[in-house]
Coordinates of C-alpha atoms in Angstrom, one line a residue:
Chain A
X1295 CA 18.0 20.5 -37.0
X1296 CA 14.9 21.4 -34.3
X1297 CA 12.0 19.1 -34.2
X1298 CA 9.1 20.0 -36.0
X1299 CA 6.8 21.1 -33.1
X1300 CA 3.9 22.5 -35.0
X1301 CA 1.6 19.4 -35.2
X1302 CA 2.4 18.6 -32.0
X1303 CA 1.5 21.9 -30.4
X1304 CA -2.0 21.8 -32.3
X1305 CA -2.8 18.3 -30.7
X1306 CA -1.6 19.2 -27.1
X1307 CA -4.3 22.5 -27.9
X1308 CA -6.3 19.5 -28.9
X1309 CA -6.2 17.8 -25.6
X1310 CA -6.2 20.7 -23.3
X1311 CA -9.3 22.0 -24.5
X1312 CA -11.0 18.1 -24.3
X1313 CA -9.4 17.7 -21.2
X1314 CA -11.1 20.9 -19.6
X1315 CA -14.7 20.3 -21.2
X1316 CA -14.2 16.8 -19.9
X1317 CA -13.3 17.6 -16.2
X1318 CA -16.9 19.1 -15.8
X1319 CA -19.1 17.8 -18.5
X1320 CA -18.2 13.9 -18.4
X1321 CA -16.7 13.1 -15.4
X1322 CA -18.4 14.3 -12.1
X1323 CA -16.1 12.4 -9.9
X1324 CA -13.4 14.3 -7.7
X1325 CA -10.8 11.5 -8.6
X1326 CA -11.4 11.5 -12.3
X1327 CA -10.7 15.3 -12.4
X1328 CA -7.6 15.0 -10.4
X1329 CA -6.5 12.6 -12.7
X1330 CA -7.6 15.2 -15.6
X1331 CA -5.6 17.8 -13.8
X1332 CA -2.8 16.1 -13.2
X1333 CA -2.4 15.1 -17.5
X1334 CA -3.5 18.6 -17.7
X1335 CA -0.2 19.6 -15.7
X1336 CA 2.3 17.6 -17.4
X1337 CA 1.1 18.8 -20.7
X1338 CA 1.9 22.1 -19.6
X1339 CA 5.1 21.0 -18.8
X1340 CA 5.7 19.4 -22.3
X1341 CA 4.2 22.8 -23.5
X1342 CA 6.9 25.0 -21.9
X1343 CA 9.7 23.2 -23.7
X1344 CA 8.4 22.2 -27.1
X1345 CA 7.5 26.2 -26.8
X1346 CA 11.1 27.0 -25.8
X1347 CA 12.0 25.1 -28.8
X1348 CA 9.5 26.7 -31.1
X1349 CA 10.8 30.6 -29.4
X1350 CA 14.7 29.6 -30.2
X1351 CA 13.8 28.4 -33.3
X1352 CA 12.9 31.9 -34.3
X1353 CA 15.4 33.5 -32.3
X1354 CA 18.2 31.5 -34.3
X1355 CA 16.4 32.7 -37.7
X1356 CA 16.6 36.1 -36.4
X1357 CA 12.7 37.0 -36.3
X1358 CA 12.4 38.9 -33.1
X1359 CA 9.0 39.7 -33.4
X1360 CA 8.1 35.8 -33.7
X1361 CA 10.5 35.1 -30.6
X1362 CA 9.2 37.6 -28.7
X1363 CA 5.2 35.8 -29.4
X1364 CA 6.3 32.5 -28.4
X1365 CA 8.6 33.5 -25.4
X1366 CA 5.6 34.9 -24.1
X1367 CA 3.8 31.1 -24.8
X1368 CA 6.3 29.8 -22.6
X1369 CA 5.8 32.2 -19.9
X1370 CA 1.8 31.4 -20.1
X1371 CA 2.2 27.6 -20.2
X1372 CA 4.6 27.8 -17.0
X1373 CA 2.2 30.4 -15.5
X1374 CA -0.9 27.6 -16.0
X1375 CA 1.6 24.5 -14.7
X1376 CA 2.0 26.5 -11.1
X1377 CA -1.5 27.2 -10.7
X1378 CA -2.6 23.7 -11.6
X1379 CA 0.3 22.3 -9.2
X1380 CA -1.1 24.3 -6.4
X1381 CA -4.5 23.2 -7.2
X1382 CA -3.4 19.6 -7.4
X1383 CA -1.7 19.8 -4.0
X1384 CA -4.4 21.2 -2.5
X1385 CA -6.7 18.6 -3.5
X1386 CA -4.6 15.8 -2.4
X1387 CA -4.0 17.5 0.8
X1388 CA -7.8 18.5 1.3
X1389 CA -9.6 15.0 -0.5
X1390 CA -7.2 12.8 1.6
X1391 CA -6.3 10.9 -1.7
X1392 CA -3.6 8.7 -1.9
X1393 CA -2.2 8.9 1.6
X1394 CA 0.5 6.2 1.1
X1395 CA 1.8 7.6 -2.1
X1396 CA 1.7 11.2 -1.3
X1397 CA 4.9 12.2 -0.5
X1398 CA 5.9 11.2 -3.7
X1399 CA 3.6 12.3 -5.9
X1400 CA 3.9 16.1 -4.5
X1401 CA 7.4 15.7 -4.8
X1402 CA 7.4 14.7 -8.5
X1403 CA 4.9 17.2 -9.3
X1404 CA 7.0 19.6 -7.7
X1405 CA 10.7 18.9 -9.2
X1406 CA 8.6 18.4 -12.5
X1407 CA 7.6 22.2 -12.6
X1408 CA 11.6 22.5 -12.5
X1409 CA 11.3 21.9 -16.1
X1410 CA 9.0 24.6 -17.0
X1411 CA 10.7 26.9 -14.8
X1412 CA 14.3 26.6 -16.5
X1413 CA 12.4 27.1 -19.7
X1414 CA 10.9 30.2 -19.0
X1415 CA 14.1 31.4 -17.9
X1416 CA 16.1 30.2 -21.0
X1417 CA 13.5 32.4 -23.3
X1418 CA 13.6 35.3 -21.0
X1419 CA 17.4 35.4 -20.8
X1420 CA 17.3 35.3 -24.4
X1421 CA 15.2 38.1 -24.7
X1422 CA 16.6 40.3 -21.9
X1423 CA 20.3 39.9 -23.1
X1424 CA 19.8 39.2 -26.3
X1425 CA 23.1 37.3 -27.2
X1426 CA 24.8 37.2 -30.7
X1427 CA 24.8 33.2 -31.8
X1428 CA 27.9 33.1 -34.3
X1429 CA 27.0 31.1 -37.4
X1430 CA 29.4 28.5 -36.6
X1431 CA 28.0 27.7 -33.3
X1432 CA 24.3 27.9 -34.9
X1433 CA 23.9 24.2 -35.8
X1434 CA 25.2 23.2 -32.5
X1435 CA 23.0 25.5 -30.4
X1436 CA 19.9 23.8 -32.5
X1437 CA 20.8 20.4 -31.6
X1438 CA 21.4 21.4 -28.2
X1439 CA 17.9 22.8 -27.9
X1440 CA 16.5 19.6 -29.6
X1441 CA 18.5 17.2 -27.3
X1442 CA 17.4 18.9 -24.3
X1443 CA 13.8 19.3 -25.3
X1444 CA 14.0 15.6 -26.0
X1445 CA 14.8 15.0 -22.4
X1446 CA 12.2 17.0 -21.5
X1447 CA 9.6 15.0 -23.2
X1448 CA 10.9 11.6 -22.2
X1449 CA 10.3 12.9 -18.6
X1450 CA 6.8 13.9 -19.1
X1451 CA 6.3 10.5 -21.0
X1452 CA 7.8 8.7 -17.9
X1453 CA 5.6 10.9 -15.4
X1454 CA 2.6 10.0 -17.5
X1455 CA 3.4 6.2 -17.0
X1456 CA 4.3 6.2 -13.1
X1457 CA 0.8 7.2 -13.2
X1458 CA -0.8 4.7 -15.8
X1459 CA 1.9 1.8 -16.4
X1460 CA 4.2 1.1 -14.0
X1461 CA 6.3 -1.1 -16.1
X1462 CA 7.0 1.1 -18.6
X1463 CA 8.4 4.0 -16.8
X1464 CA 12.0 2.5 -17.4
X1465 CA 12.4 2.7 -20.8
X1466 CA 11.4 6.5 -20.3
X1467 CA 13.8 6.9 -18.1
X1468 CA 16.6 5.5 -20.2
X1469 CA 16.0 7.9 -22.9
X1470 CA 16.0 10.6 -20.2
X1471 CA 19.7 9.6 -19.4
X1472 CA 20.5 8.8 -23.0
X1473 CA 19.1 12.6 -24.1
X1474 CA 20.7 14.3 -21.1
X1475 CA 24.1 12.7 -21.4
X1476 CA 23.8 13.8 -25.3
X1477 CA 23.1 17.3 -24.2
X1478 CA 26.2 17.6 -22.0
X1479 CA 28.2 16.3 -25.1
X1480 CA 26.7 19.0 -27.4
X1481 CA 27.4 21.3 -24.6
X1482 CA 30.5 20.6 -24.0
X1483 CA 31.4 20.8 -27.4
X1484 CA 29.8 23.5 -28.4
X1485 CA 31.9 25.3 -25.1
X1486 CA 35.0 24.2 -26.6
X1487 CA 34.4 25.8 -30.4
X1488 CA 33.5 29.0 -28.7
X1489 CA 36.7 29.3 -26.6
X1490 CA 38.8 27.7 -29.3
X1491 CA 37.7 29.6 -32.5
X1492 CA 39.5 32.6 -33.3
X1493 CA 36.2 34.0 -34.7
X1494 CA 35.0 35.2 -31.5
X1495 CA 37.5 38.2 -30.5
X1496 CA 36.2 38.9 -26.8
X1497 CA 36.2 37.1 -23.8
X1498 CA 33.0 38.4 -22.5
X1499 CA 31.2 36.9 -25.2
X1500 CA 33.1 33.4 -25.2
X1501 CA 31.4 33.4 -21.9
X1502 CA 28.3 34.6 -23.0
X1503 CA 27.9 31.5 -25.4
X1504 CA 29.1 29.2 -22.3
X1505 CA 26.6 30.6 -20.1
X1506 CA 23.6 29.9 -22.9
X1507 CA 24.8 26.9 -23.7
X1508 CA 24.9 26.2 -20.0
X1509 CA 21.0 27.4 -19.2
X1510 CA 19.5 25.4 -22.6
X1511 CA 21.5 22.3 -21.4
X1512 CA 20.1 22.7 -17.4
X1513 CA 16.8 21.9 -19.6
X1514 CA 18.0 18.3 -19.6
X1515 CA 19.6 18.1 -16.3
X1516 CA 16.7 19.1 -14.7
X1517 CA 14.9 16.5 -16.4
X1518 CA 17.2 14.1 -15.2
X1519 CA 17.2 15.2 -12.0
X1520 CA 13.3 14.3 -11.7
X1521 CA 14.0 10.9 -13.3
X1522 CA 16.1 10.2 -10.6
X1523 CA 13.6 10.6 -8.3
X1524 CA 10.9 8.9 -9.9
X1525 CA 13.4 5.8 -10.6
X1526 CA 12.8 5.5 -6.5
X1527 CA 9.3 6.4 -6.3
X1528 CA 8.9 3.5 -8.9
X1529 CA 10.8 1.0 -6.3
X1530 CA 8.1 1.9 -3.6
X1531 CA 5.2 2.0 -5.4
X1532 CA 5.8 -1.5 -7.2
X1533 CA 3.5 -4.1 -5.4
Chain B
X497 CA -28.5 -17.7 34.6
X498 CA -26.8 -17.2 37.9
X499 CA -24.3 -14.7 38.8
X500 CA -21.5 -16.8 39.5
X501 CA -21.9 -18.3 35.6
X502 CA -21.2 -14.5 34.6
X503 CA -18.2 -14.0 36.8
X504 CA -16.8 -17.3 35.1
X505 CA -17.6 -15.9 31.7
X506 CA -14.9 -12.9 32.4
X507 CA -11.8 -14.8 31.3
X508 CA -14.1 -15.6 28.1
X509 CA -15.0 -12.0 27.5
X510 CA -11.3 -10.6 28.2
X511 CA -10.2 -13.4 25.7
X512 CA -12.9 -11.7 23.2
X513 CA -12.1 -8.0 24.1
X514 CA -7.9 -9.2 23.4
X515 CA -9.2 -10.7 19.9
X516 CA -11.0 -7.5 19.0
X517 CA -8.0 -5.3 20.2
X518 CA -4.7 -7.2 18.5
X519 CA -6.5 -9.7 16.0
X520 CA -8.9 -7.6 14.4
X521 CA -6.1 -4.3 14.5
X522 CA -4.0 -6.7 12.2
X523 CA -6.5 -7.0 9.7
X524 CA -7.0 -2.8 9.2
X525 CA -3.8 -2.0 10.6
X526 CA -2.2 -1.4 7.2
X527 CA -4.9 0.5 5.8
X528 CA -5.8 2.5 9.0
X529 CA -1.8 3.0 9.6
X530 CA -1.7 4.5 6.0
X531 CA -4.7 6.6 6.9
X532 CA -6.0 4.7 3.6
X533 CA -9.1 3.9 5.7
X534 CA -10.7 5.8 8.4
X535 CA -10.5 4.1 11.8
X536 CA -14.2 4.5 12.3
X537 CA -15.5 2.6 9.0
X538 CA -12.5 -0.4 9.9
X539 CA -13.8 -0.7 13.8
X540 CA -17.7 -1.0 12.6
X541 CA -16.8 -3.3 9.9
X542 CA -14.6 -5.3 12.2
X543 CA -17.2 -5.4 15.2
X544 CA -20.2 -6.3 12.6
X545 CA -18.1 -9.0 10.4
X546 CA -16.5 -10.6 13.4
X547 CA -20.0 -10.8 15.4
X548 CA -21.5 -12.5 12.4
X549 CA -18.9 -14.5 11.3
X550 CA -19.0 -15.9 15.2
X551 CA -22.3 -16.5 15.3
X552 CA -22.7 -18.0 11.4
X553 CA -19.6 -20.0 11.3
X554 CA -18.3 -19.9 14.5
X555 CA -19.5 -23.8 15.7
X556 CA -17.3 -25.6 13.4
X557 CA -13.9 -24.4 14.5
X558 CA -15.3 -24.7 18.2
X559 CA -16.0 -28.3 17.7
X560 CA -12.8 -28.8 16.4
X561 CA -11.5 -27.7 19.5
X562 CA -13.8 -29.2 21.8
X563 CA -12.8 -32.7 20.4
X564 CA -9.2 -31.9 22.0
X565 CA -10.8 -31.5 25.5
X566 CA -14.5 -31.0 26.6
X567 CA -14.0 -28.5 29.6
X568 CA -16.8 -29.7 31.4
X569 CA -17.4 -27.3 34.9
X570 CA -17.6 -23.8 34.3
X571 CA -15.2 -22.8 37.1
X572 CA -12.8 -25.0 34.9
X573 CA -13.4 -23.2 31.8
X574 CA -12.8 -19.7 33.1
X575 CA -9.6 -21.1 34.8
X576 CA -8.3 -22.5 31.5
X577 CA -9.5 -19.6 29.2
X578 CA -7.9 -17.3 31.9
X579 CA -4.6 -19.2 31.5
X580 CA -4.6 -18.7 27.9
X581 CA -5.1 -15.0 28.1
X582 CA -2.3 -14.7 30.9
X583 CA 0.2 -16.8 28.6
X584 CA -0.8 -14.7 25.8
X585 CA -0.5 -11.3 27.6
X586 CA 2.7 -12.6 29.6
X587 CA 4.5 -13.8 26.4
X588 CA 4.2 -10.9 24.7
X589 CA 5.6 -8.8 27.4
X590 CA 8.4 -10.9 27.5
X591 CA 8.6 -10.2 23.6
X592 CA 8.5 -13.8 22.7
X593 CA 6.3 -14.9 19.6
X594 CA 3.1 -15.8 20.7
X595 CA -0.8 -17.2 19.4
X596 CA -3.9 -17.0 20.8
X597 CA -4.4 -20.3 19.6
X598 CA -1.5 -22.2 20.3
X599 CA -2.5 -21.0 24.5
X600 CA -5.8 -22.1 24.4
X601 CA -4.8 -25.6 22.8
X602 CA -2.0 -25.4 25.7
X603 CA -4.3 -24.9 28.2
X604 CA -7.0 -27.3 27.4
X605 CA -4.0 -30.1 27.3
X606 CA -3.3 -28.8 30.5
X607 CA -7.0 -29.4 31.9
X608 CA -7.2 -32.5 30.2
X609 CA -3.9 -33.9 32.4
X610 CA -5.3 -32.2 35.5
X611 CA -8.9 -33.7 35.4
X612 CA -7.4 -37.1 33.8
X613 CA -9.3 -37.2 30.6
X614 CA -7.3 -38.4 27.7
X615 CA -6.2 -36.3 25.2
X616 CA -7.6 -37.3 22.2
X617 CA -3.9 -38.0 20.3
X618 CA -6.0 -37.9 16.4
X619 CA -7.5 -34.5 17.4
X620 CA -4.1 -32.8 18.7
X621 CA -2.3 -34.2 15.7
X622 CA -5.2 -31.9 13.5
X623 CA -5.0 -29.4 15.4
X624 CA -0.8 -29.3 15.2
X625 CA -0.9 -30.4 11.3
X626 CA -3.2 -27.1 11.1
X627 CA -0.1 -24.9 12.8
X628 CA 2.1 -26.0 10.1
X629 CA -0.4 -25.8 7.0
X630 CA -2.1 -22.8 8.0
X631 CA 1.4 -20.5 7.5
X632 CA 2.3 -22.8 4.2
X633 CA -1.3 -22.2 2.6
X634 CA -1.2 -18.4 3.5
X635 CA 2.0 -18.3 1.6
X636 CA 0.9 -20.3 -1.4
X637 CA -2.3 -18.2 -1.7
X638 CA -0.3 -15.2 -1.2
X639 CA 2.1 -16.1 -3.5
X640 CA -0.2 -16.8 -6.4
X641 CA -2.3 -13.7 -5.7
X642 CA 0.6 -11.8 -5.6
X643 CA 1.8 -12.3 -9.5
X644 CA -2.7 -12.3 -10.3
X645 CA -3.1 -8.9 -9.0
X646 CA 0.3 -7.7 -10.7
X647 CA -1.0 -9.4 -13.9
X648 CA -4.5 -7.8 -13.7
X649 CA -2.9 -4.2 -12.6
X650 CA -0.5 -4.2 -15.2
X651 CA -3.2 -5.4 -17.5
X652 CA -5.8 -2.4 -16.6
X653 CA -3.2 0.0 -16.3
X654 CA -5.1 2.3 -14.0
X655 CA -4.3 5.5 -13.0
X656 CA -2.7 6.1 -9.9
X657 CA -5.4 7.8 -8.2
X658 CA -8.3 5.5 -9.7
X659 CA -5.8 2.6 -8.4
X660 CA -6.2 4.3 -4.6
X661 CA -9.8 4.5 -5.0
X662 CA -10.4 0.8 -6.0
X663 CA -7.7 -0.4 -3.6
X664 CA -9.3 1.9 -0.6
X665 CA -12.4 -0.4 -1.5
X666 CA -10.6 -3.6 -2.3
X667 CA -9.1 -3.2 1.6
X668 CA -12.4 -2.5 3.0
X669 CA -14.0 -6.0 1.2
X670 CA -11.0 -7.7 2.2
X671 CA -11.1 -6.4 5.7
X672 CA -15.0 -7.6 6.1
X673 CA -14.0 -10.8 5.0
X674 CA -11.0 -10.9 7.4
X675 CA -13.1 -10.1 10.1
X676 CA -15.6 -12.3 9.5
X677 CA -12.7 -15.1 8.9
X678 CA -11.6 -14.1 12.6
X679 CA -14.9 -14.4 13.9
X680 CA -15.5 -17.6 12.6
X681 CA -12.2 -19.3 13.1
X682 CA -10.8 -17.9 16.1
X683 CA -13.7 -17.4 18.1
X684 CA -13.4 -20.8 19.1
X685 CA -10.2 -20.0 21.0
X686 CA -12.5 -17.3 23.0
X687 CA -16.0 -19.1 23.9
X688 CA -14.8 -22.8 22.7
X689 CA -14.0 -24.4 26.2
X690 CA -17.4 -22.6 27.3
X691 CA -19.3 -24.7 24.9
X692 CA -19.9 -27.9 26.9
X693 CA -20.4 -25.8 30.2
X694 CA -22.6 -22.9 28.7
X695 CA -24.8 -21.6 31.0
X696 CA -27.0 -20.5 28.3
X697 CA -30.5 -21.7 27.1
X698 CA -31.7 -22.0 23.9
X699 CA -33.9 -19.1 23.1
X700 CA -37.2 -19.2 20.8
X701 CA -37.9 -15.9 19.2
X702 CA -40.2 -14.9 16.0
X703 CA -40.1 -18.9 15.5
X704 CA -36.5 -18.9 15.1
X705 CA -34.0 -20.6 17.6
X706 CA -31.1 -19.4 18.8
X707 CA -29.2 -22.1 20.5
X708 CA -27.0 -21.4 23.8
X709 CA -23.9 -22.1 21.6
X710 CA -24.9 -19.2 19.2
X711 CA -25.3 -16.4 22.2
X712 CA -22.2 -17.7 23.5
X713 CA -20.5 -16.7 20.3
X714 CA -22.3 -13.4 20.3
X715 CA -21.3 -12.6 23.6
X716 CA -17.8 -13.2 22.5
X717 CA -18.4 -11.2 19.0
X718 CA -19.5 -8.4 21.5
X719 CA -16.5 -8.7 23.7
X720 CA -14.8 -8.2 20.4
X721 CA -16.2 -5.3 19.5
X722 CA -15.9 -3.7 22.6
X723 CA -12.3 -4.6 22.0
X724 CA -12.0 -2.6 18.3
X725 CA -13.7 0.3 20.1
X726 CA -11.5 0.6 22.8
X727 CA -7.9 -0.6 22.3
X728 CA -7.2 -1.1 18.5
X729 CA -6.5 1.7 17.3
X730 CA -3.5 2.0 18.9
X731 CA -2.2 -1.3 17.3
X732 CA -3.5 -0.7 14.0
X733 CA -1.1 2.7 14.1
X734 CA 1.7 0.1 15.0
X735 CA 1.2 -2.5 12.8
X736 CA 0.7 0.2 9.7
X737 CA 3.5 2.4 10.6
X738 CA 6.1 0.2 12.3
X739 CA 6.2 -3.4 11.8
X740 CA 6.0 -4.8 8.1
X741 CA 5.7 -1.9 5.7
X742 CA 3.6 -3.1 3.6
X743 CA 2.0 -1.2 0.5
X744 CA -1.9 -0.8 0.6
X745 CA -1.7 -3.2 -2.4
X746 CA 0.4 -5.7 -0.5
X747 CA -1.9 -4.9 1.9
X748 CA -4.5 -6.2 0.7
X749 CA -3.3 -9.7 -0.4
X750 CA -2.1 -10.1 2.7
X751 CA -5.4 -9.8 4.5
X752 CA -7.2 -11.6 1.8
X753 CA -5.0 -14.8 1.8
X754 CA -4.8 -14.5 5.6
X755 CA -8.5 -14.5 5.8
X756 CA -8.7 -17.1 3.4
X757 CA -6.8 -19.6 5.3
X758 CA -9.0 -19.1 8.4
X759 CA -12.1 -19.3 6.1
X760 CA -10.8 -22.7 4.9
X761 CA -10.5 -24.1 8.5
X762 CA -13.9 -22.9 9.8
X763 CA -16.3 -23.2 6.8
X764 CA -18.8 -25.9 7.1
X765 CA -20.2 -25.1 4.4
X766 CA -17.0 -25.8 2.0
X767 CA -15.9 -28.4 4.4
X768 CA -19.6 -30.4 3.3
X769 CA -18.9 -29.4 -0.6
X770 CA -15.3 -30.5 -0.9
X771 CA -16.7 -33.7 1.1
X772 CA -19.6 -34.1 -1.4
X773 CA -17.3 -34.2 -4.5
X774 CA -14.7 -36.7 -2.7
X775 CA -12.0 -33.9 -2.1
X776 CA -10.3 -34.1 1.2
X777 CA -12.0 -31.0 3.6
X778 CA -9.8 -29.3 5.7
X779 CA -10.3 -29.7 9.3
X780 CA -12.3 -27.1 11.3
X781 CA -10.2 -26.1 13.9
X782 CA -8.9 -22.7 15.1
X783 CA -5.6 -21.2 13.2
X784 CA -3.4 -18.8 14.5
X785 CA -4.1 -15.6 12.8
X786 CA -0.9 -14.0 13.0
X787 CA 0.8 -17.0 11.6
X788 CA -1.2 -17.5 9.0
X789 CA -0.4 -13.5 8.2
X790 CA 3.3 -14.1 8.4
X791 CA 3.3 -17.0 6.1
X792 CA 1.3 -14.6 3.7
X793 CA 4.2 -11.9 4.0
X794 CA 6.8 -14.4 3.4
X795 CA 4.5 -15.6 0.1
X796 CA 5.3 -12.3 -0.9
X797 CA 8.8 -12.1 -0.2
X798 CA 9.1 -15.4 -2.2
X799 CA 7.3 -14.2 -5.1
X800 CA 9.4 -10.9 -5.3
X801 CA 12.5 -13.5 -5.6
X802 CA 13.4 -14.1 -2.3
X803 CA 15.3 -11.3 -1.3
X804 CA 14.5 -9.0 1.7
X805 CA 13.0 -12.4 2.9
X806 CA 12.9 -12.4 6.9
X807 CA 14.1 -15.9 8.2
X808 CA 13.7 -14.5 11.8
X809 CA 10.1 -14.7 11.2
X810 CA 10.2 -18.2 10.2
X811 CA 12.2 -19.1 13.4
X812 CA 9.5 -17.5 15.4
X813 CA 6.5 -19.6 14.1
X814 CA 8.0 -22.5 15.0
X815 CA 9.4 -21.5 18.4
X816 CA 5.7 -20.8 19.1
X817 CA 4.3 -24.1 18.2
X818 CA 6.4 -25.4 20.7
X819 CA 6.9 -22.6 23.6
X820 CA 3.5 -21.6 23.6
X821 CA 1.4 -24.7 24.2
X822 CA 4.2 -25.6 27.1
X823 CA 3.8 -22.6 29.0
X824 CA 0.0 -22.4 28.5
X825 CA 0.1 -26.1 29.9
X826 CA 2.0 -25.7 32.4
X827 CA 0.2 -22.5 33.8
X828 CA -3.1 -24.4 33.1
X829 CA -2.4 -27.3 35.2
X830 CA -1.2 -24.9 38.2
X831 CA -3.8 -22.5 38.0
X832 CA -6.7 -25.8 37.9
X833 CA -4.9 -27.1 41.3
X834 CA -5.2 -23.6 43.3
X835 CA -8.8 -23.1 41.7
X836 CA -9.6 -26.8 43.0
X837 CA -7.7 -26.9 46.2
X838 CA -7.5 -23.1 47.4
X839 CA -10.9 -21.8 45.8
X840 CA -12.6 -25.1 46.2
X841 CA -14.0 -25.1 43.1
X842 CA -14.8 -28.0 41.1
X843 CA -12.9 -27.8 37.8
X844 CA -14.3 -30.8 35.5
X845 CA -16.9 -33.2 36.1

């Protein structure tokens, strides 16, 4: 079952608007603007994963048009995240900010971007290859999407905590690992079903199912990769 | 003042320069080494606050040092100061742990032995006790501060970027306090032996009296400022990137705690206030800044649960207590003999 993303998305949009206005209007300081940019950047990463979930929900339901619309939104979120990532990197260097943890922060920002990249690629591959999702695999695919998105969301929460509440990072990281492990199990189950079931006649279609299960699961894998990096940065940052 | 007087002051000026180049660099080392604070800002703050500390509160610790042995002839002061400086230089080169404070104490005892003046055992005990209590106090302050800072940071939940800004300001403030305390406490090592034989006379300007001792401390402060400007950058970079790898927040705790130790052993106002409410006051004597800093770092190591605790640091401190004064006293004794018998200078009255 896919998570209900409508409400979450509306909240994100609101935050995005307030954030953008806030940067120029309320806070004049350079550091405040950078804080807002980092928050905004993480929102886009979050959005790209959530929008991917929405897009695939439409795809599994057979609504190609709505899928294409949501897929374009994933693209847009990824593009905006990229743009902000470049701004943040430039700002941190040019304004000589956080010299001590600069390397860790930039590395973190850079690798977090991989999550949005994967979301974009998964949506794009579904759009190009249009895999035929067999009914007996549909529920597994939905569960895999749901679980992988949860891993990505926990990651952005962990990264936010890294910037603001260091002591809370580990609880989010534990959840990233948990969801990644769940995603691995679902992926494994899905692949076995695809290869063992007589319902899929052609070998190429079995491979296709395996490929898409792996692509979706990559979202959780990327989240875990960043989580591992983050756990080291936390040790370095704790006083 | 005669030219001879100025020449005899040069060893003190060298000690002042060395204080600025090395000890002041310890204060801002991590901040500058990690590029949290620009060298230029650190240098200006160090130079100004060392001088202020020396002129305003330098007298207390100098008096405490003077009680050990009042070197009363300028050539004697020159020799004692030069021998302390030489001991520090030689032991540093040999890779041995050394402290200017302990070197000057050893050199003064060497003068006492040579001149036949008795060494005030009470003053010596008082000073030597602070060598032990200084690092312990540093460790205690940093241990408590570590938990306090961690508690406050957890409560405030500052954004990393905001924390960076506050840490920079905190490092500047702690650095200014550190420089002031260094001037107040350790300038005694630089000019203390010249106080009795000071070639300066009191000056009256616009109704203010600028005593000869204050002039001496100001010159010491200026020499330290020169040390900061000319040589400390290199030392700061070494401290910041090689020796103790401290995070900026931890560096703040260490700097503040070290400064607090030096301040406690230098502030006449604080000593008076404590005595007035019937509390035992800290003796006003010079304490080793580097050992107070090592104590502070150990305090943080203990607060973190005792892992990564480098016991070699403790061994170095204990070795410094014995080796430095012994070497300095020996060199001082021999040099005073040469000064008196080869250069025909009166090294004591």
